[in-house]
Structures are given as C-alpha cells and as structure tokens.
Amino acid sequence: MMMLQNLQSNFSFLVLIFSIQLLLVIVFCVDNYSRGDFPPGFVFGAGTSAYQVEGAAFEDGRTPSIWDTFAHAGFSGGANGDIACDVYHKYKDDVQLMVDTGLEAYKFSISWSRLIPGGRGPVNPKGLQFYNNYIDELISHGIQPHVTLFHSDLPQALEDEYGGWLSRKIVKDFTAYAEVCFKEFGDRVMYWTTINEANIYAIGGYDYGFTPPGRCSLPFVVNCSRGNSSTEPYMVVHNTLLAHSSAMELYRRNFKSTQRGFVGFNIYGMWFVPYSNATVDVIAAQRANEFYIGWIMNPFVFGDYPSIMKKAAGARIPTFTTYEAKLVKGSVDFIGLNHYITVSVKDRPSSIEKHSRDFGADMAAEVSLEALAADQYPVMPSGLYELLEYLKEAYGNLPIYIQENGQKTLRNGTLNDTSRIEYLHAYIGSVLDAVRNGSNTRGYFAWSFLDGLELLGGYVPSYGFYYVDLDDNELRRYPKLSAYWYANLLKGKEVQFSKLRTN
Ligand SMILES: *[C@@H]1O[C@H](CO)[C@@H](O)[C@H](O)[C@H]1NC(C)=O
Ligand SMILES: *[C@@H]1O[C@H](CO)[C@@H](O)[C@H](O)[C@H]1NC(C)=O
Ligand SMILES: *[C@@H]1O[C@H](CO)[C@@H](O)[C@H](O)[C@H]1NC(C)=O
Ligand SMILES: *[C@@H]1O[C@H](CO)[C@@H](O)[C@H](O)[C@H]1NC(C)=O
Ligand SMILES: *[C@@H]1O[C@H](CO)[C@@H](O)[C@H](O)[C@H]1NC(C)=O
Ligand SMILES: *[C@@H]1O[C@H](CO)[C@@H](O)[C@H](O)[C@H]1NC(C)=O
Ligand SMILES: *[C@@H]1O[C@H](CO)[C@@H](O)[C@H](O)[C@H]1NC(C)=O
C-alpha cells in the first residue's frame, strides 16, 4: 500500500518525464538481431490468463474457481482477482494497446467457471458472448488468438464434488468443456493449449501446497490441513495427461479436418545445472530435468514415465494401461514452454522412507529456489538455449511455443524498466540462436501483457509491458519502456537496447 502511494505521488511527474524522454529516445541502434531474422511463420506475442486480469469475478453468472478460493483465503499475497485489471470490460481498449505494441498473437485463457459455471452442464450465454466478442476483437485487428483452457482456475464446484484433478472424473468433464470451446470458438482459434504448467500445478498445489488448491501433507512452505504430498502430485499429473489426450482425441476425431488447428500442452521448464562439477551433482541436475520435464515429455513421446521416476516413486506413481499409453503417446501438436530461470542443483539422497517421500525427496536433489524468490530474475539466457537443445535432442524436436518468459520487477518501480528490456533482449536472442541450430521453436510470447495478479505475491511483483494503476477507478494502463522496445522489435526495426539515448 505504502509503495503504491509513493508511486502515485510521483506518477504524473514520471509520466511527464517519460513522454519527453520518448520524443528523444526514438533513436534505433544496431544490435545483433531483428524481427526479420526469425523464420517465416514464427510468431511473436504476449500473454495473460483469465483470473489474473479479467476481474468481474461475480458478474454475469461466473462462479468461483479454486484460485478465487485460494486468494480469498489470503494466499496470493493477500490479494485477489475480483476486479484485477477489469479486462472483462476493457478488452477493446486492451486490444488497441496490443495493436500499438505490434503483437502478432495473444495468449489468454478461458475461465472455465465463467463459460460453464457448474463445471459441467449448461453453458453460460454471457460467458460465451464475452469470449466470442474478445476473439472477434482480436481477429478483426489481425491478432492471432492462442487459447489456454486451464490455467490454475478449476471450477470450485468440481473441486468440492470429487476433488478436481485428483479424480479420474475430471477427464470426462474437461473433455466436455474442451468440446464446448472447440465447437464455439474453433472456427477462429487455431492454437489451443489444454493445460498450463501441469508439473507446477501438481508440485505447487499438491506437494508444497503454496498454489491452488493448496494441498500437502508435509509442512514445507505452508501447513496444509489436507492432502498427501507422497501420492497426489503424481495422480494429478497423470489425470492432466489423460484429460489432455482425451480432448486431443476428440479434436482429431471431430474438429481437425474442418478447423485445421493445433492442440498442445504446457510445461513449466526451469533449466537445472549442476551446483558443482562433482559427478553426483552433474547426475542430480540431469535427474532434476527428467523429473520436471521428462515427467510430461516422456509420456507424450514414449508413452510412459521416465524409468528413473518409476523406480524412485514405486507404487506411488500411476501406471499407464496399454490403452492409456497409446492415447497419450503422440497426443500433442506442440509443447508450450514457460521459462524464467536457471537453477543449480545439488545431489541430496533422501533419508525419508520410500513410501512417505514426496516428489522432491524422490528426485533426491536440492534445488535452490532463491532465484524464484528474488525481486528480479538473474539474466541467464543460456538456460533457455540449453533447455531448447535438450527438448530437441531428447524428445524428437516437437514444435515448441515459448508461452511465457519475462522479467519480474517490483510493481512499485519505475516505468523505465530497462532490466525487463535487458532480460527480454537476451532471452529472445537465445531463442534465435536455438532456432538457428535446428530447434523447432515456432513462437515466443512474453509474460506478460499487463501487470496482473500473480499467483505468488499478488500485485507486488510485476511482469507487464503495461502498468495498471490499481488506485485509479479507471484502472488506466501506462506503457513501460519495454512496451516501446518490444513494439520496435516486432515492427521490424532494429532492436533498441542498451544504447538507448535518453537525452
Ligand atoms: C507449521 O506448523 C509447525 C507446528 O505448528 C510450525 O513449527 C511451523 O513453523 C509451521 N510452518 C509454517 C511454514 O507455517
Ligand atoms: C499417502 O497415501 C499413501 C498411499 O495411499 C499412504 O500410504 C500414506 O500413508 C498417505 N500419507 C499421508 C500423509 O496421508
Ligand atoms: C566446472 O569446470 C569447468 C572447467 O574446469 C569450470 O569452468 C566451471 O566453472 C566448473 N563449474 C562449476 C559449477 O564449478
Ligand atoms: C519499491 O519497494 C522496495 C521495497 O519496499 C524498495 O526497496 C524500493 O526502493 C522501491 N522502489 C521504488 C522505485 O520506489
Ligand atoms: C532509465 O534507467 C536506466 C538504467 O537504470 C538509466 O540509465 C536511465 O537514465 C533511466 N532513464 C530515465 C529517463 O530515467
Ligand atoms: C548476440 O550477441 C550476444 C552477445 O554478444 C551473443 O551471445 C548472441 O549469441 C548473439 N545472438 C545472435 C542471434 O547473433
Ligand atoms: C547444435 O545442434 C547439434 C545437433 O543437434 C548439436 O549436436 C550441437 O551440440 C548443437 N550446438 C550447440 C552449440 O548447441
């Protein structure tokens, strides 16, 4: 609160300085890449997700999701998405900002409980209307919609009824929800991502308990009153894979031939590097990559979990039946990748008895999450490059969309976000390097378009190209320097970077 007040009093001054500065800034300096260096068809955009920006949480028939419940219990930094950036009412203005920013594509998610308030059953006409309008607005401005179906916001009704993603029942309900989306929006939406960060959804929500639905049995980060950290993360990922492949099967059977779209699955991909050159640490880093990435990629590419995980988790990791393995294998057109940080890993054999271990103990590695908690992320673009190389080499070079990547800053900071520009410049450069070395990466979406509600930290951290003044009834948006920088890149001019002239 205090931070925002400080900012407010300085705000008009900042805006003034900023506008003057801009008149002077527009000097483009030569750097080592430009938009035109990316292959034909490569797409650039930015993204947000429903609960983080939409607001209108209780309007027009929407019901709460598990994220609403989690936020209202005080977790997302004590903040919630009741109003957020009010994109529900302001989407037309926002699409205009996207045009100004030169976005070619926009990634957003659908709020399941806005479209189907009961989780299953009748479609809410007002929810349907909203997403139709939103998609039409994007298309009429030449912006390609990339739509995610599930971004941490399961209808609370399904969580209450059968435990949400813990139950096999989710497969049928998710497929029915996906069918509504394909049927209603698939004439205009070509890129679908079923589930966002399935691995982190499972680890954060069911092992550590610090993300919705906040279940755990080991007091790591929060003290959970229910859950089972030893088994539930594995069950949840299993059910996301089954639900995804069921939706994909439906798409291929009923929609693909007419709609010609693509269906993918999203992974949160940290890149793990060894803490030291000791062989045990080098192996621990490889193991961590198998646990975080292979957990999802192995089933999609080979039809089963990595053998190292099956060995470590034993009976706690579900087994694919022959039928399921066949359904899951090959069920992605692309992988959506969210990448922010490179993390160092130490070997750490677990002393906990095997049957009561959790995901982390099964992995037998100590992961330093300091980088996650820092106010800003370290700039280590080689991590993204290595991750893309790894996906290429180990998993058959499937098409990849980087669906989230960006720098965190404190929201109370300045509109002069040079650290975000530095980060984006470096990471987009590493994507180009990887593409030049044969990575099948097809697109890049910066996170995020607006400063929205963040799962960790609420409105304190910010990632956006646009600052949203939450103390202003109009929730006005203000472009940061990074928005101008990105616009310059996307509109085909040379990248404007450290040589920015400010006077
Ligand atoms: C969890 O509860 C235990 C026992 O009450 C306490 O010692 C610990 O500090 C708590 N941990 C957290 C993260 O709140
Ligand atoms: C978790 O589930 C497993 C398997 O059902 C069981 O053996 C274990 O006791 C459970 N742990 C907790 C903390 O409930
Ligand atoms: C590992 O060894 C290489 C070559 O000697 C050195 O450059 C690197 O810094 C070492 N890495 C670590 C993590 O100690
Ligand atoms: C933002 O808040 C942090 C922590 O309160 C403080 O250290 C920093 O100086 C503030 N930044 C600005 C630009 O006010
Ligand atoms: C923006 O920030 C950079 C780096 O901190 C600084 O060099 C530059 O002078 C700032 N520009 C303005 C107008 O504050
Ligand atoms: C751009 O320059 C940086 C630093 O000099 C280098 O690491 C990177 O590989 C270059 N990228 C491209 C695409 O040439
Ligand atoms: C480039 O790709 C080839 C083939 O996948 C690989 O062997 C090589 O290590 C890569 N080069 C770099 C610098 O990553």
mmCIF file with all atom_site columns, N, CA and C in Angstrom, residues 2 11 15 26 48 67 81 121 139 155 182 186 242 246 281 292 299 314 338 343 353 381 430:
data_model
loop_
_atom_site.group_PDB
_atom_site.id
_atom_site.type_symbol
_atom_site.label_atom_id
_atom_site.label_alt_id
_atom_site.label_comp_id
_atom_site.label_asym_id
_atom_site.label_entity_id
_atom_site.label_seq_id
_atom_site.pdbx_PDB_ins_code
_atom_site.Cartn_x
_atom_site.Cartn_y
_atom_site.Cartn_z
_atom_site.occupancy
_atom_site.B_iso_or_equiv
_atom_site.pdbx_formal_charge
_atom_site.auth_seq_id
_atom_site.auth_comp_id
_atom_site.auth_asym_id
_atom_site.auth_atom_id
_atom_site.pdbx_PDB_model_num
ATOM 1  N N  . MET A 1 2   ? 1.826   1.265   0.922   1.00 0.00 ? 2   MET A N  1
ATOM 2  C CA . MET A 1 2   ? 2.712   2.412   1.013   1.00 0.00 ? 2   MET A CA 1
ATOM 3  C C  . MET A 1 2   ? 3.487   2.592   -0.290  1.00 0.00 ? 2   MET A C  1
ATOM 4  N N  . PHE A 1 11  ? 3.609   9.957   -9.755  1.00 0.00 ? 11  PHE A N  1
ATOM 5  C CA . PHE A 1 11  ? 3.203   9.375   -11.025 1.00 0.00 ? 11  PHE A CA 1
ATOM 6  C C  . PHE A 1 11  ? 3.116   10.361  -12.180 1.00 0.00 ? 11  PHE A C  1
ATOM 7  N N  . VAL A 1 15  ? 5.169   10.324  -15.658 1.00 0.00 ? 15  VAL A N  1
ATOM 8  C CA . VAL A 1 15  ? 4.556   10.277  -16.978 1.00 0.00 ? 15  VAL A CA 1
ATOM 9  C C  . VAL A 1 15  ? 5.096   11.407  -17.838 1.00 0.00 ? 15  VAL A C  1
ATOM 10 N N  . ILE A 1 26  ? 13.694  7.947   -29.529 1.00 0.00 ? 26  ILE A N  1
ATOM 11 C CA . ILE A 1 26  ? 13.498  7.157   -30.723 1.00 0.00 ? 26  ILE A CA 1
ATOM 12 C C  . ILE A 1 26  ? 14.710  7.212   -31.667 1.00 0.00 ? 26  ILE A C  1
ATOM 13 N N  . THR A 1 48  ? -1.566  -13.313 -20.988 1.00 0.00 ? 48  THR A N  1
ATOM 14 C CA . THR A 1 48  ? -2.127  -13.144 -19.637 1.00 0.00 ? 48  THR A CA 1
ATOM 15 C C  . THR A 1 48  ? -2.956  -14.404 -19.381 1.00 0.00 ? 48  THR A C  1
ATOM 16 N N  . TRP A 1 67  ? -8.852  -20.906 -7.577  1.00 0.00 ? 67  TRP A N  1
ATOM 17 C CA . TRP A 1 67  ? -7.931  -19.776 -7.384  1.00 0.00 ? 67  TRP A CA 1
ATOM 18 C C  . TRP A 1 67  ? -8.624  -18.643 -6.632  1.00 0.00 ? 67  TRP A C  1
ATOM 19 N N  . GLY A 1 81  ? -8.439  -11.596 -7.404  1.00 0.00 ? 81  GLY A N  1
ATOM 20 C CA . GLY A 1 81  ? -8.735  -11.188 -8.774  1.00 0.00 ? 81  GLY A CA 1
ATOM 21 C C  . GLY A 1 81  ? -10.171 -10.740 -8.970  1.00 0.00 ? 81  GLY A C  1
ATOM 22 N N  . GLY A 1 121 ? -22.235 -29.223 -17.566 1.00 0.00 ? 121 GLY A N  1
ATOM 23 C CA . GLY A 1 121 ? -23.639 -28.873 -17.762 1.00 0.00 ? 121 GLY A CA 1
ATOM 24 C C  . GLY A 1 121 ? -23.781 -27.605 -18.575 1.00 0.00 ? 121 GLY A C  1
ATOM 25 N N  . ILE A 1 139 ? -9.249  -10.926 -33.718 1.00 0.00 ? 139 ILE A N  1
ATOM 26 C CA . ILE A 1 139 ? -9.163  -11.303 -35.135 1.00 0.00 ? 139 ILE A CA 1
ATOM 27 C C  . ILE A 1 139 ? -9.347  -10.075 -36.027 1.00 0.00 ? 139 ILE A C  1
ATOM 28 N N  . PRO A 1 155 ? -13.132 -24.886 -11.767 1.00 0.00 ? 155 PRO A N  1
ATOM 29 C CA . PRO A 1 155 ? -14.371 -24.515 -11.065 1.00 0.00 ? 155 PRO A CA 1
ATOM 30 C C  . PRO A 1 155 ? -14.395 -25.136 -9.663  1.00 0.00 ? 155 PRO A C  1
ATOM 31 N N  . PHE A 1 182 ? -13.952 -25.887 -28.497 1.00 0.00 ? 182 PHE A N  1
ATOM 32 C CA . PHE A 1 182 ? -13.639 -26.208 -29.903 1.00 0.00 ? 182 PHE A CA 1
ATOM 33 C C  . PHE A 1 182 ? -14.838 -25.856 -30.800 1.00 0.00 ? 182 PHE A C  1
ATOM 34 N N  . GLY A 1 186 ? -13.646 -22.619 -32.234 1.00 0.00 ? 186 GLY A N  1
ATOM 35 C CA . GLY A 1 186 ? -12.633 -23.252 -33.094 1.00 0.00 ? 186 GLY A CA 1
ATOM 36 C C  . GLY A 1 186 ? -12.672 -22.801 -34.546 1.00 0.00 ? 186 GLY A C  1
ATOM 37 N N  . LEU A 1 242 ? -4.173  -37.604 -19.054 1.00 0.00 ? 242 LEU A N  1
ATOM 38 C CA . LEU A 1 242 ? -5.330  -38.340 -19.587 1.00 0.00 ? 242 LEU A CA 1
ATOM 39 C C  . LEU A 1 242 ? -6.395  -37.373 -20.107 1.00 0.00 ? 242 LEU A C  1
ATOM 40 N N  . SER A 1 246 ? -7.502  -37.100 -24.003 1.00 0.00 ? 246 SER A N  1
ATOM 41 C CA . SER A 1 246 ? -8.902  -37.321 -24.340 1.00 0.00 ? 246 SER A CA 1
ATOM 42 C C  . SER A 1 246 ? -9.444  -36.143 -25.164 1.00 0.00 ? 246 SER A C  1
ATOM 43 N N  . ASP A 1 281 ? 26.591  -34.283 -8.549  1.00 0.00 ? 281 ASP A N  1
ATOM 44 C CA . ASP A 1 281 ? 25.784  -33.088 -8.840  1.00 0.00 ? 281 ASP A CA 1
ATOM 45 C C  . ASP A 1 281 ? 25.400  -33.023 -10.320 1.00 0.00 ? 281 ASP A C  1
ATOM 46 N N  . TYR A 1 292 ? 11.299  -32.903 -13.843 1.00 0.00 ? 292 TYR A N  1
ATOM 47 C CA . TYR A 1 292 ? 10.432  -31.773 -14.182 1.00 0.00 ? 292 TYR A CA 1
ATOM 48 C C  . TYR A 1 292 ? 9.931   -31.806 -15.629 1.00 0.00 ? 292 TYR A C  1
ATOM 49 N N  . PRO A 1 299 ? 5.930   -39.422 -21.397 1.00 0.00 ? 299 PRO A N  1
ATOM 50 C CA . PRO A 1 299 ? 4.640   -39.998 -21.802 1.00 0.00 ? 299 PRO A CA 1
ATOM 51 C C  . PRO A 1 299 ? 4.206   -39.551 -23.208 1.00 0.00 ? 299 PRO A C  1
ATOM 52 N N  . GLY A 1 314 ? 8.012   -45.732 -7.170  1.00 0.00 ? 314 GLY A N  1
ATOM 53 C CA . GLY A 1 314 ? 7.400   -47.049 -6.992  1.00 0.00 ? 314 GLY A CA 1
ATOM 54 C C  . GLY A 1 314 ? 5.905   -47.012 -7.248  1.00 0.00 ? 314 GLY A C  1
ATOM 55 N N  . ASN A 1 338 ? 6.966   -22.597 -20.526 1.00 0.00 ? 338 ASN A N  1
ATOM 56 C CA . ASN A 1 338 ? 7.104   -21.392 -19.705 1.00 0.00 ? 338 ASN A CA 1
ATOM 57 C C  . ASN A 1 338 ? 8.472   -21.450 -19.051 1.00 0.00 ? 338 ASN A C  1
ATOM 58 N N  . VAL A 1 343 ? 18.468  -22.911 -12.573 1.00 0.00 ? 343 VAL A N  1
ATOM 59 C CA . VAL A 1 343 ? 18.590  -23.183 -11.151 1.00 0.00 ? 343 VAL A CA 1
ATOM 60 C C  . VAL A 1 343 ? 19.677  -24.227 -10.931 1.00 0.00 ? 343 VAL A C  1
ATOM 61 N N  . GLU A 1 353 ? 11.753  -42.493 4.476   1.00 0.00 ? 353 GLU A N  1
ATOM 62 C CA . GLU A 1 353 ? 11.352  -43.811 3.979   1.00 0.00 ? 353 GLU A CA 1
ATOM 63 C C  . GLU A 1 353 ? 10.621  -43.686 2.661   1.00 0.00 ? 353 GLU A C  1
ATOM 64 N N  . PRO A 1 381 ? 20.364  -16.327 -20.252 1.00 0.00 ? 381 PRO A N  1
ATOM 65 C CA . PRO A 1 381 ? 19.698  -16.822 -21.463 1.00 0.00 ? 381 PRO A CA 1
ATOM 66 C C  . PRO A 1 381 ? 20.229  -18.173 -21.931 1.00 0.00 ? 381 PRO A C  1
ATOM 67 N N  . SER A 1 430 ? 18.521  -15.744 -27.406 1.00 0.00 ? 430 SER A N  1
ATOM 68 C CA . SER A 1 430 ? 18.883  -17.156 -27.237 1.00 0.00 ? 430 SER A CA 1
ATOM 69 C C  . SER A 1 430 ? 17.888  -18.054 -27.969 1.00 0.00 ? 430 SER A C  1
#
